[in-house]
């Protein structure tokens, strides 16, 4: 039976050149103990003078890193071979096993598999990995550095199924589901007597661990085999009800068995101008966000728990779609999108030859693209593929040739899903100073539309109607849309407040939109000291910004109402203006004023909102009477309580309050869980807030926190959500921002108590005890 050993712990790391780092004689006493996934750059101090500083958030990821791990095999299984599998190493990874070269891989976002059967032995084995970022042009966003995704060792019967060549297809009609599995069989170094044994292949489908059906063929004499199974009654997968089935594929030859498991879902997706995207026959708008791959204070080393928290926060806002911008995503993220219910626009890369991937494009595009498609083509969450983003020379013959080549390859590997390419608003030439005139832009879009199934457009809502007139049978998707503003037909970056989402709601031929961006990310800085992109709905520490509630009002079916003020005393975070929004803040503290009025905004999906200040009602318009359904105006500043109430059918269905905070007197700790599994990827977040004597968060408090963590966990990172803050992510101190900060803890492998102590001058300290089990 196939066995897998996930290699998380026991790794040693050294930052810099190590002589003979692959040799057993290399001393490890000065190397650092690390856990995989690991990002060596995210904890560094910021360097305003570094090359590519803005792109990389001024975190110096350049250089060489060495990883070493002693791997003990208590038994070498006869008739088995051994593969090392890396989900992602950034980048240029060279791997040795027991001082012998195992292989090399270049691109940081594609996984790779190395056969180490001839290199491993019983007992202690030395695995060494050299990661070389010393001479690589980074992405436009923070790349990270090191072994930042999973690593595992697989023991596989010599006669086995190739896991990279399994192709599962599902069909559903009425209540009947059909699963077809095409597999490739590899005989490896099978002994001659075993070669004469017949090979049998079977497929069994499980729903909630109950067998739904089984089929078997054999003996199999060809290298490829195909199995099919019909299930008379299946439940369909969609984002609201993400029903998954488990496929168990089994190969048997004599006493040896190989088994591979995959999760699938039964669903249909269609694209047409009358419904946009329809899922299982019903129209669905893609309520999406674009996500980069970093996880704030953890950098590129995101765990499944990290992704789960992010997706859960978005799901609770009504978000149902993720665009993996602009690279092959972590498999852990894709597994969660299947399980939690998200439609995914899965994107291969950013630009082709002209961006960071240009170093590898000509030689590696087919391998890297194939890795993504083959890995994820069985997933119900994948709604469509994107082969690129904002590539240069859009609409030119050169660009169209590459687009055609990539689309054809995707169709060859997966003929089931739509394929697209996300387009910028089109530059007139390579100078990227002037936009194309509208007629020329429409001509270029028409040429591109012939090559793709869905027209994915970045920031082009102002031209949707013109494009639709030119291409009346083409579905449009907002692959990137602004969070607040909208351009004009004559000016791409105009500041109209007709929110881009309104165009999605108005037009049946528009399938949805992906806000840029869902969560603040590292890199793509607009200038020092900003270490990242702040034009997002959620801060890097997962504290929601006020504008997130605007999108919740658009997307959520649950009644909600939210109140915030426009406060231009807040410090600039260097967000680009058109990707930003008014300076919104969730507080009611304006001590600098005596008598004045305060500009506000209210976001609600209710029919009516009612506003009270200290129980005195002030009358406002209904959301439906306001542009973009944003209720705005002025209210008199009176310290106390602002309460907004959402009303449907003359009944109060939801409410929200903002209370004037007094002086901060103490700190408050709120862990997201108190009992933690003893596993290094079970990341725990602890929210720290400064509160007044009534427990109200003091939004303006900027106290410097000091942090101490003892016992069965360590401090993995700190993040106050302020991208302008100069404190390193892995330092045990951080100033509060918006009165809050988040600590990230990594539990140990041994159970025990975890003691957290946080203090700041002038405030009562806070303590909490958690338990690792």
XYZ file of C-alpha atoms in Angstrom:
773
model
C 0.000 0.000 0.000
C 1.194 3.508 -0.862
C 2.426 5.343 2.253
C 3.093 9.039 2.779
C 5.305 10.761 5.332
C 4.749 14.531 5.618
C 8.044 16.229 6.455
C 7.102 19.186 8.676
C 9.549 19.129 11.571
C 13.181 18.325 12.250
C 14.527 20.705 9.603
C 17.686 22.780 9.969
C 18.135 26.027 8.059
C 21.039 28.329 7.297
C 20.716 31.688 5.602
C 23.636 32.234 3.232
C 26.326 30.266 1.475
C 27.186 26.983 3.215
C 30.231 25.111 2.012
C 29.331 21.481 1.404
C 25.761 21.975 2.596
C 24.781 18.679 0.973
C 27.505 16.676 2.766
C 27.128 14.621 5.928
C 30.276 16.291 7.255
C 28.628 19.723 7.222
C 28.187 20.960 10.794
C 24.597 21.718 11.790
C 25.261 23.201 15.225
C 24.916 26.781 13.925
C 21.857 26.087 11.821
C 18.413 27.210 12.896
C 15.569 24.809 13.743
C 12.614 25.494 11.438
C 9.227 24.025 10.602
C 7.975 23.555 7.032
C 6.349 25.574 5.562
C 9.068 28.181 6.095
C 9.785 31.639 4.670
C 13.243 32.898 5.526
C 12.660 36.522 4.484
C 9.453 37.561 6.245
C 11.072 38.059 9.648
C 13.849 40.304 8.379
C 14.203 44.038 8.989
C 13.029 46.273 6.179
C 15.605 47.636 3.727
C 14.524 50.867 2.009
C 17.554 50.708 -0.312
C 17.133 47.143 -1.553
C 16.792 46.255 -5.220
C 13.156 45.574 -6.139
C 12.266 46.930 -2.699
C 8.761 48.107 -3.548
C 7.840 44.873 -5.293
C 9.050 42.802 -2.344
C 7.808 44.954 0.533
C 11.419 45.898 1.335
C 11.920 42.385 2.745
C 15.189 41.075 1.347
C 14.479 37.618 -0.045
C 17.601 37.589 -2.227
C 20.393 35.147 -1.510
C 20.840 31.458 -0.826
C 19.269 29.287 1.846
C 20.140 25.747 2.866
C 17.770 23.199 4.415
C 18.837 19.894 5.928
C 16.780 17.106 7.476
C 17.740 13.693 8.860
C 15.096 11.266 7.736
C 14.962 7.854 9.420
C 13.563 4.907 7.470
C 13.150 1.954 9.797
C 12.447 -0.397 6.901
C 13.028 -0.259 3.152
C 10.070 -2.014 1.607
C 11.009 -4.524 -1.076
C 9.341 -3.898 -4.403
C 8.663 -0.244 -3.602
C 10.104 2.967 -4.911
C 10.389 6.307 -3.081
C 9.427 9.777 -4.283
C 10.157 13.134 -2.695
C 7.294 15.536 -3.415
C 7.607 19.320 -3.019
C 4.474 21.473 -3.326
C 6.490 24.667 -3.765
C 10.010 26.004 -3.220
C 10.836 29.617 -4.020
C 12.945 29.120 -5.986
C 15.680 27.365 -8.016
C 15.753 24.336 -5.739
C 18.550 21.767 -5.880
C 17.913 18.581 -3.879
C 20.397 15.986 -2.596
C 19.734 12.729 -0.783
C 22.655 11.181 1.065
C 25.146 13.485 -0.694
C 23.910 12.493 -4.169
C 22.048 14.812 -6.490
C 18.330 13.980 -6.633
C 17.172 16.750 -8.938
C 16.537 20.404 -9.652
C 13.441 22.584 -10.117
C 13.242 26.237 -11.113
C 9.794 27.842 -10.856
C 8.683 28.729 -7.349
C 4.939 28.137 -7.748
C 4.826 24.695 -9.374
C 5.355 21.529 -7.405
C 7.690 18.736 -8.428
C 8.385 15.068 -7.750
C 11.813 13.385 -7.530
C 12.471 9.642 -7.621
C 14.981 8.924 -4.818
C 14.637 5.128 -4.747
C 18.302 4.534 -5.565
C 19.439 7.170 -3.059
C 17.622 6.263 0.180
C 18.566 3.514 2.594
C 17.405 1.988 5.839
C 18.356 4.047 8.858
C 19.400 7.689 8.769
C 19.114 9.581 5.468
C 20.322 13.136 4.908
C 18.034 15.300 2.805
C 19.584 18.620 1.744
C 17.932 21.390 -0.276
C 19.639 24.478 -1.639
C 17.327 27.365 -2.553
C 18.870 30.061 -4.718
C 17.189 33.480 -4.967
C 20.475 35.297 -5.510
C 19.940 36.184 -9.162
C 16.231 36.116 -9.844
C 13.869 38.894 -10.819
C 11.040 38.734 -8.272
C 7.304 39.017 -8.787
C 5.461 42.333 -8.618
C 4.246 41.143 -5.211
C 6.087 39.552 -2.287
C 7.448 36.214 -3.463
C 8.736 34.786 -0.206
C 11.797 32.582 0.041
C 12.469 28.971 0.864
C 10.481 25.753 1.256
C 7.198 27.536 1.783
C 4.796 24.695 0.928
C 4.462 21.040 1.974
C 7.140 18.359 1.536
C 6.492 14.632 1.757
C 8.146 11.283 1.095
C 6.007 8.665 -0.619
C 6.658 4.918 -0.603
C 4.950 3.491 -3.691
C 4.596 -0.055 -5.016
C 6.687 -0.503 -8.160
C 3.537 -1.264 -10.106
C 1.406 1.771 -9.370
C -0.822 4.512 -10.711
C 0.830 7.748 -11.796
C -0.755 10.354 -9.480
C -0.010 13.162 -11.931
C -1.838 11.447 -14.804
C -5.152 10.613 -13.131
C -8.028 12.273 -14.964
C -11.389 12.197 -13.193
C -14.484 13.459 -14.975
C -17.937 13.871 -13.512
C -21.248 14.266 -15.301
C -24.652 14.817 -13.765
C -28.083 14.721 -15.346
C -31.187 15.023 -13.209
C -30.158 13.022 -10.139
C -27.829 10.601 -11.914
C -24.089 11.108 -11.647
C -21.370 9.476 -13.717
C -17.699 9.293 -12.774
C -15.062 8.373 -15.331
C -11.471 7.764 -14.284
C -8.596 7.504 -16.737
C -5.383 6.292 -15.132
C -1.824 5.616 -16.250
C -0.083 2.530 -14.871
C 3.663 2.487 -14.246
C 5.368 -0.861 -13.742
C 8.674 0.526 -12.505
C 11.381 -1.967 -11.529
C 8.946 -4.766 -10.886
C 10.497 -8.236 -10.557
C 10.004 -10.532 -13.553
C 7.797 -12.997 -11.689
C 5.609 -10.109 -10.531
C 5.349 -8.810 -14.092
C 3.548 -12.018 -14.967
C 0.922 -11.393 -12.306
C -2.340 -9.834 -13.539
C -3.121 -6.214 -12.663
C -6.615 -5.330 -11.469
C -7.928 -1.754 -11.126
C -11.022 -0.694 -9.215
C -12.855 2.510 -8.356
C -15.135 3.016 -5.369
C -17.113 6.161 -4.517
C -17.824 7.176 -0.938
C -20.229 9.740 0.465
C -19.684 10.522 4.147
C -17.679 7.285 4.426
C -20.538 5.207 3.001
C -19.861 3.327 -0.233
C -22.058 4.565 -3.074
C -20.804 2.150 -5.720
C -17.829 0.199 -7.014
C -16.500 -0.886 -10.392
C -13.496 -3.045 -11.317
C -11.598 -4.090 -14.428
C -8.855 -6.589 -14.907
C -6.588 -8.049 -15.776
C -5.209 -4.837 -17.304
C -2.575 -5.317 -19.991
C -2.271 -1.767 -21.286
C -0.472 1.189 -19.749
C -3.714 3.144 -19.560
C -7.043 2.077 -18.123
C -10.448 3.677 -17.952
C -13.191 2.991 -15.416
C -16.710 4.352 -15.262
C -19.331 4.284 -12.525
C -22.938 5.489 -12.517
C -24.566 6.651 -9.291
C -28.371 6.744 -9.523
C -28.874 9.475 -6.935
C -26.273 12.159 -6.196
C -26.287 15.473 -4.415
C -24.924 18.380 -6.408
C -22.019 20.601 -5.385
C -22.316 24.384 -5.301
C -20.920 27.178 -3.147
C -23.919 27.112 -0.801
C -23.922 23.306 -0.449
C -20.420 22.033 -1.190
C -21.232 18.319 -1.230
C -18.133 16.223 -1.871
C -17.657 12.558 -2.716
C -14.437 10.603 -2.294
C -13.087 8.507 -5.142
C -10.839 5.625 -4.102
C -8.774 4.200 -6.963
C -7.074 0.892 -6.242
C -4.524 -1.094 -8.246
C -3.781 -4.661 -7.187
C -0.991 -6.925 -8.416
C -0.508 -10.035 -6.373
C -0.226 -9.077 -2.708
C 0.682 -5.457 -3.466
C -1.878 -2.672 -3.562
C -1.662 0.948 -4.639
C -4.401 3.336 -3.593
C -5.072 6.985 -4.469
C -7.924 9.093 -3.100
C -9.458 12.217 -4.648
C -12.407 14.440 -3.674
C -14.930 15.240 -6.398
C -18.260 17.017 -6.738
C -21.144 16.706 -9.160
C -22.091 20.028 -10.733
C -22.626 21.683 -14.077
C -21.333 25.139 -15.041
C -22.476 26.943 -18.179
C -21.726 30.398 -19.556
C -24.147 32.446 -21.638
C -25.098 36.096 -22.027
C -28.597 35.533 -20.643
C -27.440 34.211 -17.254
C -23.732 34.968 -17.118
C -22.617 31.874 -15.242
C -25.143 29.224 -14.285
C -24.445 26.452 -11.792
C -26.662 23.389 -11.928
C -29.020 25.348 -14.152
C -29.402 28.411 -11.899
C -27.738 31.796 -12.524
C -24.961 32.644 -10.072
C -23.039 35.898 -9.811
C -19.370 35.472 -8.923
C -18.982 37.542 -5.752
C -15.235 37.388 -5.743
C -11.963 38.721 -4.434
C -8.443 38.476 -5.793
C -5.950 36.926 -3.366
C -2.173 36.847 -3.391
C -0.347 33.978 -1.732
C 1.167 35.565 1.396
C -0.332 35.311 4.883
C 0.730 38.569 6.544
C 3.202 37.980 9.341
C 3.842 34.399 8.151
C 4.880 35.594 4.705
C 4.557 32.937 2.018
C 4.519 30.100 4.582
C 0.734 29.795 4.850
C -0.753 26.718 6.517
C -4.145 25.110 5.992
C -5.354 26.744 9.199
C -4.205 30.136 7.916
C -6.121 29.716 4.676
C -9.183 28.437 6.504
C -9.391 31.590 8.646
C -9.128 33.795 5.583
C -11.755 31.915 3.627
C -14.080 31.743 6.598
C -13.911 35.527 7.018
C -14.697 36.027 3.329
C -17.475 33.422 3.358
C -19.185 35.207 6.237
C -19.232 38.379 4.107
C -21.115 36.584 1.332
C -18.053 36.128 -0.884
C -18.379 33.003 -3.045
C -15.420 33.217 -5.430
C -11.616 33.428 -5.325
C -9.210 34.466 -8.053
C -5.740 33.047 -7.391
C -3.767 36.018 -8.609
C -1.397 35.585 -10.326
C 0.220 32.225 -9.851
C -0.405 28.527 -9.289
C -2.036 28.433 -5.830
C -1.235 26.282 -2.837
C -2.985 22.907 -3.009
C -4.139 23.480 0.577
C -6.118 26.523 -0.565
C -7.720 24.549 -3.375
C -8.751 21.735 -1.036
C -10.462 24.260 1.236
C -12.287 25.913 -1.668
C -13.750 22.492 -2.501
C -14.743 21.849 1.104
C -16.008 25.321 2.077
C -17.690 26.192 -1.205
C -15.910 28.749 -3.380
C -15.851 29.096 -7.160
C -12.246 29.531 -8.260
C -10.792 31.424 -11.189
C -7.474 29.586 -11.113
C -4.684 31.574 -12.728
C -1.470 30.184 -14.164
C 0.812 33.206 -14.120
C 1.026 36.991 -14.417
C 2.706 38.128 -17.607
C 4.338 35.713 -20.019
C 7.718 36.700 -21.440
C 7.739 40.256 -20.069
C 7.229 39.649 -16.354
C 8.999 37.646 -13.688
C 7.942 34.352 -15.272
C 9.659 35.392 -18.488
C 12.839 33.744 -17.148
C 11.158 30.353 -17.423
C 8.348 30.792 -19.933
C 9.883 29.417 -23.129
C 11.351 26.292 -21.535
C 8.908 25.527 -18.740
C 5.442 26.880 -19.585
C 4.093 23.519 -20.713
C 5.367 21.659 -17.653
C 4.231 24.308 -15.171
C 0.825 24.832 -16.771
C 0.370 21.070 -16.982
C 1.160 20.719 -13.295
C -1.661 23.121 -12.358
C -4.285 21.680 -14.720
C -3.583 18.032 -13.898
C -3.488 18.683 -10.156
C -6.806 20.533 -10.013
C -8.944 19.465 -12.983
C -11.007 17.113 -10.788
C -12.004 19.891 -8.387
C -15.608 21.113 -8.391
C -14.442 24.507 -7.129
C -12.516 25.311 -10.323
C -15.005 27.255 -12.446
C -12.571 28.392 -15.125
C -8.873 28.694 -15.918
C -6.906 31.865 -16.587
C -3.694 31.542 -18.594
C -2.322 35.001 -17.747
C -2.860 38.510 -16.459
C -2.337 41.908 -18.103
C 0.115 40.530 -20.630
C 1.882 42.986 -22.889
C 0.928 43.834 -26.487
C -2.705 42.819 -25.979
C -4.485 42.115 -29.260
C -1.286 41.966 -31.297
C -0.484 38.989 -33.473
C 2.389 38.084 -31.162
C 0.116 38.048 -28.103
C -2.659 36.169 -29.885
C -0.262 33.419 -30.975
C 0.832 32.767 -27.392
C -2.740 32.979 -26.107
C -3.875 30.448 -28.694
C -1.019 28.112 -27.749
C -1.847 28.241 -24.042
C -5.602 27.890 -24.481
C -5.139 24.879 -26.763
C -2.936 23.180 -24.176
C -5.509 23.764 -21.427
C -8.264 22.377 -23.643
C -6.104 19.351 -24.374
C -5.621 18.645 -20.658
C -9.125 19.595 -19.532
C -11.870 19.905 -22.099
C -14.543 20.564 -19.488
C -13.935 24.130 -18.280
C -13.901 27.580 -19.800
C -10.547 29.295 -20.384
C -9.787 33.014 -20.206
C -6.985 35.548 -19.823
C -7.332 38.638 -17.624
C -6.898 41.808 -19.692
C -5.746 45.248 -18.616
C -7.521 48.310 -20.103
C -4.986 48.178 -23.000
C -2.007 50.465 -23.381
C -1.441 52.204 -26.674
C 2.208 51.073 -26.824
C 4.988 49.595 -24.720
C 5.615 52.894 -22.918
C 2.546 52.202 -20.733
C 1.828 55.915 -20.581
C -1.162 56.242 -22.884
C -4.328 54.163 -23.049
C -5.704 52.951 -26.354
C -8.514 54.995 -27.822
C -11.885 53.290 -27.399
C -12.331 52.140 -31.044
C -8.869 50.550 -31.157
C -9.491 48.985 -27.735
C -12.713 47.379 -28.972
C -10.913 46.032 -32.022
C -8.227 44.432 -29.847
C -10.791 42.963 -27.444
C -12.730 41.475 -30.354
C -9.594 39.708 -31.618
C -8.844 38.338 -28.153
C -12.448 37.239 -27.562
C -12.142 34.780 -30.442
C -9.489 32.860 -28.496
C -11.184 32.617 -25.073
C -14.492 31.314 -23.716
C -15.137 34.161 -21.277
C -13.875 37.722 -21.633
C -12.067 38.593 -18.386
C -11.538 42.354 -18.003
C -9.638 44.342 -15.405
C -11.154 47.766 -14.508
C -13.245 48.177 -17.649
C -16.794 48.528 -16.301
C -17.119 51.857 -18.102
C -16.857 50.021 -21.457
C -18.955 46.919 -20.719
C -21.943 48.247 -22.664
C -19.832 49.159 -25.685
C -18.115 45.769 -25.601
C -21.470 44.014 -25.353
C -22.758 45.914 -28.372
C -19.700 44.774 -30.333
C -19.765 41.186 -28.961
C -23.393 40.436 -28.050
C -22.810 36.692 -27.480
C -19.757 37.073 -25.232
C -19.890 36.671 -21.457
C -17.944 39.347 -19.566
C -16.277 38.798 -16.204
C -14.712 41.526 -14.075
C -11.457 39.743 -13.274
C -10.396 42.843 -11.312
C -12.754 45.584 -10.159
C -12.177 48.601 -7.936
C -13.579 48.461 -4.435
C -15.255 51.901 -4.534
C -14.610 54.071 -7.595
C -15.330 53.648 -11.283
C -13.661 54.961 -14.406
C -15.204 57.020 -17.193
C -15.403 56.181 -20.887
C -12.855 58.925 -21.579
C -10.699 58.452 -18.457
C -9.831 55.040 -17.074
C -9.130 56.317 -13.562
C -12.023 58.669 -13.004
C -13.565 58.907 -9.521
C -17.204 58.150 -10.133
C -18.871 56.630 -7.056
C -21.179 54.379 -9.087
C -19.651 51.245 -7.599
C -18.394 48.665 -10.152
C -20.582 46.005 -8.540
C -23.658 47.884 -9.749
C -22.692 46.934 -13.308
C -22.595 43.279 -12.299
C -26.100 43.521 -10.885
C -27.474 45.461 -13.857
C -26.208 43.255 -16.677
C -27.088 39.604 -17.222
C -24.101 39.178 -19.570
C -21.693 40.126 -16.737
C -20.975 36.951 -14.747
C -19.504 38.659 -11.688
C -16.518 40.535 -10.398
C -13.378 40.048 -8.330
C -12.452 42.967 -6.067
C -8.814 43.975 -6.072
C -7.947 42.948 -3.508
C -9.578 40.828 -0.824
C -6.812 41.048 1.786
C -3.867 43.437 2.092
C -0.690 41.770 0.893
C 3.053 42.243 1.057
C 4.853 43.808 -1.868
C 3.615 45.999 -4.728
C 4.280 48.922 -2.392
C 3.703 52.451 -3.612
C 6.822 53.575 -1.726
C 8.710 53.242 1.523
C 7.787 52.866 4.374
C 4.744 50.963 3.086
C 5.594 47.268 2.931
C 2.632 46.244 0.847
C -0.658 46.911 -0.870
C -3.288 48.499 1.351
C -6.132 48.890 -1.144
C -8.093 45.849 0.054
C -11.218 44.961 2.003
C -9.395 43.339 4.924
C -6.170 44.234 6.703
C -3.216 41.845 6.678
C -4.006 40.826 10.274
C -7.579 39.902 9.194
C -9.262 42.889 10.816
C -12.061 43.961 8.470
C -11.948 47.509 7.131
C -15.192 49.526 6.987
C -15.337 49.121 3.198
C -15.589 45.338 3.704
C -19.067 45.910 5.128
C -20.095 47.725 1.946
C -19.344 44.537 0.020
C -21.076 42.453 2.650
C -24.169 44.583 2.020
C -23.921 43.724 -1.694
C -23.172 40.030 -1.265
C -24.762 38.718 1.910
C -28.309 37.392 2.228
C -28.263 37.903 5.984
C -29.696 41.261 7.140
C -26.848 43.610 8.119
C -26.176 47.265 8.808
C -22.914 49.089 9.509
C -21.939 52.655 10.416
C -18.582 54.392 9.936
C -17.235 57.924 9.716
C -15.032 59.699 7.220
C -11.942 60.710 9.184
C -9.227 62.524 7.252
C -7.055 62.868 10.323
C -6.013 59.229 9.726
C -2.500 58.760 8.411
C -2.078 57.940 4.724
C -1.185 54.301 4.007
C 0.089 55.065 0.477
C -2.711 53.089 -1.188
C -3.163 54.020 -4.833
C -6.050 56.460 -5.019
C -8.250 54.703 -7.551
C -7.888 51.373 -5.734
C -8.717 53.027 -2.426
C -11.859 54.581 -0.915
C -12.676 57.556 1.348
C -10.865 57.541 4.707
C -13.409 55.467 6.605
C -13.043 54.625 10.283
C -15.080 52.619 12.833
C -15.017 55.096 15.751
C -17.004 57.943 17.324
C -14.179 59.877 19.000
C -13.630 63.459 17.876
C -12.303 65.106 21.038
C -10.716 67.877 18.977
C -14.148 69.314 18.121
C -16.607 71.250 20.229
C -19.668 71.509 18.028
C -19.447 70.259 14.454
C -20.921 67.784 11.997
C -19.229 64.528 10.972
C -19.497 62.936 7.513
C -20.607 59.318 7.729
C -21.525 56.291 5.619
C -24.005 53.518 6.336
C -23.902 50.168 4.518
C -26.943 47.899 4.672
C -28.849 45.335 2.632
C -32.077 46.201 4.439
C -35.031 48.141 3.027
C -34.615 50.942 5.552
C -32.073 52.158 8.102
C -32.746 54.192 11.220
C -30.084 56.258 12.977
C -29.973 57.227 16.634
C -27.435 59.295 18.597
C -27.990 58.885 22.327
C -31.520 57.673 21.486
C -32.391 60.760 19.404
C -33.434 59.674 15.920
C -32.053 61.328 12.774
C -33.780 60.623 9.466
C -31.886 59.309 6.440
C -32.738 57.983 2.988
C -33.369 54.349 2.230
C -30.388 52.514 0.661
C -32.363 52.061 -2.578
C -32.627 55.859 -2.889
C -28.837 56.345 -2.702
C -26.088 55.933 -5.283
C -24.543 52.480 -4.932
C -26.957 51.963 -1.995
C -24.566 53.897 0.283
C -26.404 56.050 2.801
C -24.208 59.074 3.493
C -24.472 62.566 4.926
C -23.622 64.466 8.105
C -24.455 63.978 11.765
C -23.766 66.247 14.747
C -20.880 65.111 16.887
C -22.131 64.367 20.380
C -20.106 61.937 22.515
C -22.023 58.815 23.376
C -23.616 56.051 21.330
C -24.440 55.974 17.631
C -26.875 53.188 16.842
C -28.043 52.164 13.377
C -30.904 49.741 12.854
C -31.797 47.748 9.753
C -35.514 47.447 9.006
C -37.385 45.034 6.714
C -41.183 45.005 6.458
C -41.285 47.627 9.217
C -39.499 45.234 11.587
C -36.053 45.770 13.103
C -33.904 42.859 11.893
C -30.320 43.927 12.736
C -28.375 46.709 14.427
C -24.874 48.088 14.937
C -23.468 50.462 17.576
C -20.441 52.720 17.872
C -19.627 53.981 21.346
C -17.347 56.908 22.206
C -14.338 55.365 23.930
C -12.773 56.801 27.068
C -9.049 56.645 27.852
C -7.490 53.212 27.406
C -6.936 51.530 30.779
C -6.126 47.893 29.989
C -5.274 45.338 27.341
C -7.599 42.542 26.317
C -6.664 39.179 24.745
C -9.054 37.168 22.574
C -7.635 33.866 21.261
C -9.583 32.264 18.445
C -9.319 28.935 20.279
C -8.145 27.818 23.696
C -7.473 24.119 23.119
C -4.952 23.566 20.324
C -3.848 20.335 18.648
C -0.153 19.581 19.078
C 0.810 20.165 15.446
C 3.097 22.853 14.014
C 0.607 23.888 11.321
C -2.235 24.471 13.812
C -1.586 28.206 13.869
C -3.472 30.119 16.596
C -4.357 33.819 16.392
C -4.771 36.034 19.448
C -6.380 39.466 19.069
C -4.981 42.149 21.401
C -7.037 45.291 22.003
C -6.684 48.399 24.154
C -10.008 49.050 25.891
C -11.456 51.656 28.219
C -13.045 50.892 31.612
C -16.277 49.817 29.881
C -14.513 47.445 27.498
C -14.866 49.693 24.427
C -11.955 49.382 21.985
C -9.894 52.574 21.886
C -9.481 53.060 18.145
C -6.857 55.799 18.448
C -4.603 54.057 20.965
C -1.103 53.427 19.584
C 0.531 51.884 22.667
C 3.665 49.814 22.073
C 2.972 46.211 23.058
C 5.571 43.913 24.602
C 4.859 40.200 24.190
C 6.015 37.098 26.026
C 4.946 33.554 25.151
C 6.046 30.601 27.314
C 5.299 26.908 27.372
C 4.009 24.663 24.618
C 3.934 27.279 21.832
C 6.124 29.954 20.315
C 5.468 33.374 18.813
C 5.391 32.908 15.020
C 4.498 36.490 14.117
C 2.879 39.776 15.142
C 0.808 42.002 12.885
C -1.073 45.201 13.668
C -2.395 45.536 10.123
C -0.469 48.780 9.524
C 1.601 48.353 6.387
C 3.480 51.571 7.234
C 4.739 50.151 10.519
C 8.551 49.637 10.723
C 8.550 46.778 13.255
C 9.553 43.343 11.880
C 6.823 40.708 11.872
C 8.704 38.326 14.138
C 9.757 40.790 16.813
C 8.089 40.445 20.230
C 6.786 44.007 20.206
C 4.434 45.980 18.035
C 2.431 49.221 18.332
C -1.334 48.984 18.251
C -3.102 50.167 15.125
C -6.795 51.023 15.258
C -6.387 49.940 18.878
C -5.595 46.350 17.869
C -2.871 43.869 16.939
C -2.800 40.127 16.281
C -0.333 37.588 17.681
C 0.245 34.355 15.768
C 1.304 31.346 17.853
C 2.757 28.056 16.665
C 2.069 25.107 19.022
C 4.784 22.610 19.849
C 4.590 18.877 19.236
C 4.377 18.238 22.967
C 1.199 18.930 24.954
C 1.190 21.477 27.739
C 0.121 24.940 28.817
C 0.816 28.097 26.831
C 1.151 31.329 28.814
C 0.720 34.639 27.016
C 1.629 37.933 28.662
C 1.192 41.280 26.878
C 1.947 44.658 28.439
C 2.316 48.319 27.493
C 3.236 51.444 29.409
C 0.289 52.999 31.202
C -2.070 50.080 30.618
C -3.032 47.088 32.729
C -1.314 43.999 31.294
C -3.264 41.033 29.939
C -2.598 37.340 30.495
C -4.104 34.205 28.996
C -3.380 30.492 29.329
C -4.111 28.132 26.434
C -3.685 24.383 26.257
C -1.909 22.298 23.656
C -3.191 18.721 23.493
